[in-house]
Coordinates of C-alpha atoms in Angstrom, one line a residue:
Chain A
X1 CA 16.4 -29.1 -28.0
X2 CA 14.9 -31.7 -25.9
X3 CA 18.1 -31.3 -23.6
X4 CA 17.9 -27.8 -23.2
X5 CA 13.8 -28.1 -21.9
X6 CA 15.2 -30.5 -19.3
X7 CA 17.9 -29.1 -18.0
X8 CA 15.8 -26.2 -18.0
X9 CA 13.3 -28.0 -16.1
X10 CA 15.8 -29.2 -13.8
X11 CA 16.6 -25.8 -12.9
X12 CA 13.5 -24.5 -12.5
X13 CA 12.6 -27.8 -9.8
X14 CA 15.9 -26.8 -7.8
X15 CA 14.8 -23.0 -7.4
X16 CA 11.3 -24.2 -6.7
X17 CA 13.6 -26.7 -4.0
X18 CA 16.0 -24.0 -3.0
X19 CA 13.2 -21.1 -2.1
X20 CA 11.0 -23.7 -0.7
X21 CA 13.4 -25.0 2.0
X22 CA 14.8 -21.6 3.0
X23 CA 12.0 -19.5 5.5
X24 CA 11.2 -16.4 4.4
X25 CA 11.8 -12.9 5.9
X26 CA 8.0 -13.1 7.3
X27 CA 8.4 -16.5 8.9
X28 CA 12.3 -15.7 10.2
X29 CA 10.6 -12.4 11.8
X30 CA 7.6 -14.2 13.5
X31 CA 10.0 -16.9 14.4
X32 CA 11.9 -14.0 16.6
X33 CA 9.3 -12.8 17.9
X34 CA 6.9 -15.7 18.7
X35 CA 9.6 -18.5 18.4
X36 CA 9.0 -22.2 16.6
X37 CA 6.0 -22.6 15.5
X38 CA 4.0 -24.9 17.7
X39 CA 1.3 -26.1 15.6
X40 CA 1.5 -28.4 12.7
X41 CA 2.1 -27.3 8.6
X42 CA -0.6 -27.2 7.0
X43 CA -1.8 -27.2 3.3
X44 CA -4.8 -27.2 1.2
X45 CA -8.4 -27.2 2.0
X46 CA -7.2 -27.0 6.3
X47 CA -4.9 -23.9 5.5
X48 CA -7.5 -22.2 4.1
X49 CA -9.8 -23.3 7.2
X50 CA -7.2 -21.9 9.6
X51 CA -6.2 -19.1 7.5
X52 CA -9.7 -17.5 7.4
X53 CA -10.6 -18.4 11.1
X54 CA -7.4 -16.2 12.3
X55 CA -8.1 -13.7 9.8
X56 CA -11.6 -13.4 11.4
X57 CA -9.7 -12.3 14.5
X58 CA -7.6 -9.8 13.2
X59 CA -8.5 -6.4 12.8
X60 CA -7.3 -4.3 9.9
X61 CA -5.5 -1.4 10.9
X62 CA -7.2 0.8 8.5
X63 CA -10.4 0.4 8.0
X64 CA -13.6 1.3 10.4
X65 CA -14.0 -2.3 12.4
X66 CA -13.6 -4.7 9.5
X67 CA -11.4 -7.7 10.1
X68 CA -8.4 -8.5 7.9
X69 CA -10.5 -11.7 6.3
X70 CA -13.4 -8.8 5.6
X71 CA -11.9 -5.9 4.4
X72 CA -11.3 -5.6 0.7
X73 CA -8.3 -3.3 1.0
X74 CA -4.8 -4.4 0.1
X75 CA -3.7 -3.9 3.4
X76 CA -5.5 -6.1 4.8
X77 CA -4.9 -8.4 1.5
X78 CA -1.6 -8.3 2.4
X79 CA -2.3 -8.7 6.3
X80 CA -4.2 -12.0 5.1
X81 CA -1.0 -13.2 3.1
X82 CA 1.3 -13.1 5.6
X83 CA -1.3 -15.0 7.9
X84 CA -1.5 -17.7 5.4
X85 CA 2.0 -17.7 4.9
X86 CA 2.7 -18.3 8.9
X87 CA -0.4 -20.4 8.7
X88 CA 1.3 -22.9 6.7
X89 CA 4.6 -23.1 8.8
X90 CA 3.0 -24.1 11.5
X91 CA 2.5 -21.3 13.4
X92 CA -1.1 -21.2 15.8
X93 CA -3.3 -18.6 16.4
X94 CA -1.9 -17.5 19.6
X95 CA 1.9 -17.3 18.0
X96 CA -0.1 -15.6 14.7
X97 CA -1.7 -13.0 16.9
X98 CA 1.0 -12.0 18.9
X99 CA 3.7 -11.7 16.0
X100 CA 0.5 -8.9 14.6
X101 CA 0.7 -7.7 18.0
X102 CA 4.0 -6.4 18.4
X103 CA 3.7 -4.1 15.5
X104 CA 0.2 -3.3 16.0
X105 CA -0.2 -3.5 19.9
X106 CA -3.2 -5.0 21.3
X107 CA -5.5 -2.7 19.0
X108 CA -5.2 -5.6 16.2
X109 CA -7.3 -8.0 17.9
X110 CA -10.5 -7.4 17.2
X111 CA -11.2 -9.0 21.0
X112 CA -9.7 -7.6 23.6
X113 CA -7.9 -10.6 25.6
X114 CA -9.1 -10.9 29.0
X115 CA -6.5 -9.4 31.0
X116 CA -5.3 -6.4 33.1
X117 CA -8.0 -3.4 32.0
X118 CA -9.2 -4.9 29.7
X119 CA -11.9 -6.8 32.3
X120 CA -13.3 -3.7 32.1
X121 CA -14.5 -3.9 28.1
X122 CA -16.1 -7.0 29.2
X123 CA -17.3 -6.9 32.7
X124 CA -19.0 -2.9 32.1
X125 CA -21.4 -3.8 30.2
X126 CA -22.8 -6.4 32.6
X127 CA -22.4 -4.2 35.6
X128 CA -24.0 -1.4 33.8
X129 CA -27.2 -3.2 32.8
X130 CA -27.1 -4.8 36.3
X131 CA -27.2 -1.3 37.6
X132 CA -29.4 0.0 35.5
X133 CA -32.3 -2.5 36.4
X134 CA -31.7 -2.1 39.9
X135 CA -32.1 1.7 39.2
X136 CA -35.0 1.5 37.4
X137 CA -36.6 -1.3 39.9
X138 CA -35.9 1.0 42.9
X139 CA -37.3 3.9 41.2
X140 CA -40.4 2.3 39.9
X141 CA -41.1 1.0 43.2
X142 CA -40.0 3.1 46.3
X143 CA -41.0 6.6 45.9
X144 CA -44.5 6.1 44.8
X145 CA -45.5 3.2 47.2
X146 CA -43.6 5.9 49.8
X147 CA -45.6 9.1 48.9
X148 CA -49.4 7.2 48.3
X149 CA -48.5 5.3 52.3
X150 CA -47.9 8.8 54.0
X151 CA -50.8 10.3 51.9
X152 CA -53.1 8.1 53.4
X153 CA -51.7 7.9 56.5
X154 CA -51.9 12.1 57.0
X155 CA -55.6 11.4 55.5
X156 CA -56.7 8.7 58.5
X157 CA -55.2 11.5 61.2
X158 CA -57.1 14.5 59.7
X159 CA -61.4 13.9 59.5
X160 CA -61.5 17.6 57.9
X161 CA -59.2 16.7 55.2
X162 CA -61.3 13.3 54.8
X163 CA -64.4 14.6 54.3
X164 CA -63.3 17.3 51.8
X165 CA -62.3 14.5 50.1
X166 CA -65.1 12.3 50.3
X167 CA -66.8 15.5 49.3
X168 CA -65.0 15.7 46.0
X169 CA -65.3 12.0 45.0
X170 CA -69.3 12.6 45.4
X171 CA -69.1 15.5 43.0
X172 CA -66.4 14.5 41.0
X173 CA -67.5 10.6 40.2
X174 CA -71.5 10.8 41.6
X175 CA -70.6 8.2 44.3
X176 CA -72.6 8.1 47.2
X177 CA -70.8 9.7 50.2
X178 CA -67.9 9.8 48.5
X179 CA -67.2 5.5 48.3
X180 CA -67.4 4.0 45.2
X181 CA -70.6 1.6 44.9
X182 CA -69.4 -1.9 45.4
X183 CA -70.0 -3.6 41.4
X184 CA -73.0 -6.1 40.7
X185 CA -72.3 -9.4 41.2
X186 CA -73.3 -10.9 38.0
Chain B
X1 CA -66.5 3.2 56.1
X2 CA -63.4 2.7 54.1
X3 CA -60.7 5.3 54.7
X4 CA -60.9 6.8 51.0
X5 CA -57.0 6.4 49.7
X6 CA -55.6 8.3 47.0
X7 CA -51.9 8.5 45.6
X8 CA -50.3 11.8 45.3
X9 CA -46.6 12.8 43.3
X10 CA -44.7 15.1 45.8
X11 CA -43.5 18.3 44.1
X12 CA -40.0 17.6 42.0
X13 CA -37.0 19.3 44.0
X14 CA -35.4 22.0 40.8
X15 CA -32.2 20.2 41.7
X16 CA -32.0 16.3 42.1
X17 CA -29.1 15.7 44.0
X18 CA -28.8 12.2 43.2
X19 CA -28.9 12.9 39.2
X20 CA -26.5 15.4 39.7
X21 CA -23.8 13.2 41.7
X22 CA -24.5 10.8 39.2
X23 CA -24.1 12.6 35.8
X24 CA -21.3 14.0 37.4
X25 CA -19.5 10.8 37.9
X26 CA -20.0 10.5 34.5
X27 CA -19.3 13.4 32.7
X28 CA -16.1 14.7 34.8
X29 CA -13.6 11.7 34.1
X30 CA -14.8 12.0 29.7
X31 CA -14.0 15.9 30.5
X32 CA -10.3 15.1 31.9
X33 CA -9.9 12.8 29.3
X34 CA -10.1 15.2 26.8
X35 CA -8.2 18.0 28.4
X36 CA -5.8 15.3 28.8
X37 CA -5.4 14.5 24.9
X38 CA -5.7 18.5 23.9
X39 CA -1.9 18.4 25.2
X40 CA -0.5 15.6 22.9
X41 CA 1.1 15.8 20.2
X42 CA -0.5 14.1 16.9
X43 CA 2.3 13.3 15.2
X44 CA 3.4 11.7 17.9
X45 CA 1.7 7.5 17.9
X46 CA 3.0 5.2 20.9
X47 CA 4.4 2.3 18.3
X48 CA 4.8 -0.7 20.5
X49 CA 8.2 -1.3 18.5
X50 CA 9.9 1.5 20.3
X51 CA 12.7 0.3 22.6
X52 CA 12.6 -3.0 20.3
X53 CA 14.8 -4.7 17.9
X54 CA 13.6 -3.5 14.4
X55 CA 12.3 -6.1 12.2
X56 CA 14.4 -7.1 9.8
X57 CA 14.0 -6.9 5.7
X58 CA 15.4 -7.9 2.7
X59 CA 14.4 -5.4 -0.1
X60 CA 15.0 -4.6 -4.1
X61 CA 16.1 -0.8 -4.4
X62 CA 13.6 0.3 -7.0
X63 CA 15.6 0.4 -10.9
X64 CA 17.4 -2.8 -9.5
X65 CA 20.4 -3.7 -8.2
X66 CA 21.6 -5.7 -4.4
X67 CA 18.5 -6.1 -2.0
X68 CA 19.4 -3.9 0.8
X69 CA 19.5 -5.8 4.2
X70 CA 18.8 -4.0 7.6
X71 CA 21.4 -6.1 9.2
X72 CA 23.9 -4.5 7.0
X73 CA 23.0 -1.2 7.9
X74 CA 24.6 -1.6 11.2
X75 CA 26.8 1.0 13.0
X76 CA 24.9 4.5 11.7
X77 CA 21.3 5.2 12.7
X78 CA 19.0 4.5 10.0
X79 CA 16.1 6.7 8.5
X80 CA 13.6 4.3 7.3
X81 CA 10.4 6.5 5.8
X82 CA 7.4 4.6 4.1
X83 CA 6.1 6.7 1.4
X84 CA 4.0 6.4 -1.7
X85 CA 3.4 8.8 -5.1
X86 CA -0.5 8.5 -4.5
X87 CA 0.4 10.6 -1.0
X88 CA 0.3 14.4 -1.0
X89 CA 2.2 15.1 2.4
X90 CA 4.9 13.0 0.7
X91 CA 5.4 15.2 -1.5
X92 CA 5.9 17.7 0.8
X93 CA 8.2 15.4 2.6
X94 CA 10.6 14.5 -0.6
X95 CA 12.6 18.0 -0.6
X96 CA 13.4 18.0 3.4
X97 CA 14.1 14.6 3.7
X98 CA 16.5 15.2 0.2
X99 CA 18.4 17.9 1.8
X100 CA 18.9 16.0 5.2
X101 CA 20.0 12.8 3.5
X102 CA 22.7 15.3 1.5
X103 CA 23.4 17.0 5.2
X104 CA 23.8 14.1 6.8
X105 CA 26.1 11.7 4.2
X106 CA 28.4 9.7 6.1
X107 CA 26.1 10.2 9.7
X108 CA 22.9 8.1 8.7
X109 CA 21.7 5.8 6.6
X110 CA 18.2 6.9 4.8
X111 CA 15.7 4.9 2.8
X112 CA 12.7 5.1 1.3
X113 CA 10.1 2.3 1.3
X114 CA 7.7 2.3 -1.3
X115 CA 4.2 1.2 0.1
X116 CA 1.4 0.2 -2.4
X117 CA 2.9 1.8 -5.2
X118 CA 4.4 0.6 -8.4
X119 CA 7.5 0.9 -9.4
X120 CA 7.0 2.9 -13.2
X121 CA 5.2 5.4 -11.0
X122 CA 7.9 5.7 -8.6
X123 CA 10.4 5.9 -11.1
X124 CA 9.0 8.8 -12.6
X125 CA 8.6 10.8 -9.6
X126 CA 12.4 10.1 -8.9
X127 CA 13.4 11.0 -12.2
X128 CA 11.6 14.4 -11.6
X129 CA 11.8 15.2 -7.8
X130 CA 15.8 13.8 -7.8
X131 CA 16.3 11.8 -4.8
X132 CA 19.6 12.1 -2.2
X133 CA 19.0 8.4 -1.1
X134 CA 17.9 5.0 -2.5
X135 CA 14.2 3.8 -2.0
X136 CA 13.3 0.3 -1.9
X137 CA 10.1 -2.0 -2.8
X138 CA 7.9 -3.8 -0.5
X139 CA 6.2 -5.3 -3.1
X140 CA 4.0 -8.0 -0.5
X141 CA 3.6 -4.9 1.9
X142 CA 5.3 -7.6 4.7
X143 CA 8.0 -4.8 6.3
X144 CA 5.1 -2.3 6.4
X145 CA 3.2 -4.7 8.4
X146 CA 6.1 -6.1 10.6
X147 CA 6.6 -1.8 11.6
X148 CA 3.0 -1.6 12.0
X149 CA 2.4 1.1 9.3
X150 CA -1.0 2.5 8.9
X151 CA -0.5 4.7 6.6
X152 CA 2.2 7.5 5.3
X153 CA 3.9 9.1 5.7
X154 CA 5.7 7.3 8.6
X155 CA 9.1 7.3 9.8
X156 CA 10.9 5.0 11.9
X157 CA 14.3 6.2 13.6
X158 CA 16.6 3.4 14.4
X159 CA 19.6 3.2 16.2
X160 CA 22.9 2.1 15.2
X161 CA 22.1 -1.4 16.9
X162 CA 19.2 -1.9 15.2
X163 CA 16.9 -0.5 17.6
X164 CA 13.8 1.6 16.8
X165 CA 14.6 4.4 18.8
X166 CA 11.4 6.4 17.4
X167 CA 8.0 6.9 15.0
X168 CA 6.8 9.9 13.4
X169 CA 3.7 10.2 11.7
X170 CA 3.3 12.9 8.7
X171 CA 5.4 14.9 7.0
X172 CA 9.0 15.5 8.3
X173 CA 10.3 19.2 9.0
X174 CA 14.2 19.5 9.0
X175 CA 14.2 20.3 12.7
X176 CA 12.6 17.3 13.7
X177 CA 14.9 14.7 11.6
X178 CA 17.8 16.9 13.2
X179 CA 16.6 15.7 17.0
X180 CA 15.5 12.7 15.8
X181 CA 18.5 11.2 14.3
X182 CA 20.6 12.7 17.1
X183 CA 18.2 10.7 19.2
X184 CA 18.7 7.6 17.4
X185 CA 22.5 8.0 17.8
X186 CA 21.9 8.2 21.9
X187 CA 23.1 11.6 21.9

């Protein structure tokens, strides 16, 4: 009896050997795409770190914007597996991301790297509020400052249209002649 | 006396120019960009594996028996179509895709892979659809990722080299497995 638990024990440790030494499909695959891994193996409490801080970066394919360490569907559960997996071989986040890449295309990062168009997703924004204040700074300013200065200017050249107005102010606001009353002084 | 200033709005032209050159700007590239995507086709998705090596698997025909390799599928084009029994347009698919795989014996390889299914379920779709060709499980999802399935059905054409030659999205009609496997062959 006590033979047959360890040599079935024995067993069990050489499959556990066996499947542990060979790489599996997920790691030969990223290994052809993104070659040897260039990071360190990790385990425990660190693979977890890494594991959730690339998953962060990755965006599952089928939700609305959620990132594969977010979303609760198995997709991305399974996204998150294989990340771990590659994760633990040694693979970095560069490697990780471009091996989701290549089936996925670009889409799959949830931040666009800075390159080629993609300047665009980051440097619009900028240049559009730039504009915008510049817009709203020119229009604020030069049009009114523009029509009041020829106003008054067409006013000093034309006494008839000076006193009507003088005339107006008088009626409209009970100032004397037309000027406003210089205040108190307290 | 002081010159009595006042500040006046001039009258609004009906037609700013400058709003108008500027909305324009806007508007007109959105507006080609849509006529632009009216034309395409939407079963067509540009799959950045096209023209690359397809990623290989190892996977369990469902009811058992050898794990299928891509590898040893070498020398005929291969059908590879991700489907599941929770999927409607599958359903749709199952007959066509039957009656090519029966058309085609001897020309291509065809396989179903099963994504976030179980097997019982599977099984007992098989047992009452029939099926022409094996279907295999992918029970940690890791071949649907490595061809970049969103959803299904999707198809992948690949060539005899083991190239992914093309990706259709939705339900196949016979017509288009017909091209698309001639395709896949370079013909």
């Amino acid at each position: 009896m006590n033979r047959g638990l360890a040599a079935l024990a024995l067993a069990l440790l050489l499959a556990a050997g066996v499947s542990a030494q060979a790489p599996s499909l997920g790691v030969a695959n990223a290994r052809q795409v993104v070659g040897a891994p260039k990071g360190a193996a990790l385990t425990g409490p660190a693979l977890e770190a890494e594991t959730k801080r690339v998953a962060l970066l990755l965006r599952c394919p089928v939700c609305q914007g959620l990132s594969v360490f977010e979303s609760p569907s198995s997709m991305a559960l399974n996204m998150r597996e294989q990340v771990r997996e590659l994760v633990a071989a040694g693979f970095d986040e560069d490697q990780v991301l471009r091996y989701f890449e290549r089936s996925y295309g670009e889409f799959v990062r949830l931040e666009p790297p800075l390159r080629g168009v993609n300047w665009l997703v980051w440097g619009a924004p900028v240049a559009g509020l730039l504009l915008g204040v510049l817009v709203v700074t020119w229009s604020l300013r030069r049009p009114r400052a523009g029509a009041a200065a020829e106003t008054n200017a067409a006013l000093e050249d034309d006494p008839a249209l000076q006193a009507q107005l003088l005339r107006v102010r008088e009626l409209a606001y009970g100032w004397p002649g037309g000027t406003k009353p210089e205040e108190p002084k307290p | 006396m002081a010159s009595p200033r006042v500040e006046t709005d001039a009258r609004p032209a009906l037609v700013n120019k400058r709003v108008l050159l500027v909305g324009a700007a806007v508007t007109l590239p959105l507006i080609g960009l849509l006529l632009m995507s009216l034309g395409r086709d939407p079963h067509k998705v540009d799959s950045p594996l096209i023209g690359q090596k397809a990623p290989g698997f190892l996977l369990t025909p469902v009811g058992g028996g050898a794990p299928v390799s891509l590898e040893s599928l070498r020398g005929r084009p291969v059908v590879l179509n991700f489907w599941a029994t929770w999927c409607v347009p599958c359903y749709e698919e199952h007959p066509v895709l039957n009656q090519a795989a029966r058309a085609m014996a001897g020309e291509a390889h065809f396989f179903g892979v099963i994504y976030e299914d179980e097997e019982a379920k599977v099984q007992g779709f098989l047992k009452k659809q029939g099926s022409a060709y094996p279907s295999l499980l992918d029970d940690t999802g890791k071949t649907a990722i490595a061809y970049g399935v969103y959803g299904v059905p999707e198809t992948y054409f690949v060539s005899p080299e083991g190239v992914i030659v093309e990706k259709y999205v939705g339900p196949l009609t016979p017509n288009a497995i017909t091209a698309l496997v001639a395709k896949a062959k370079g013909r």
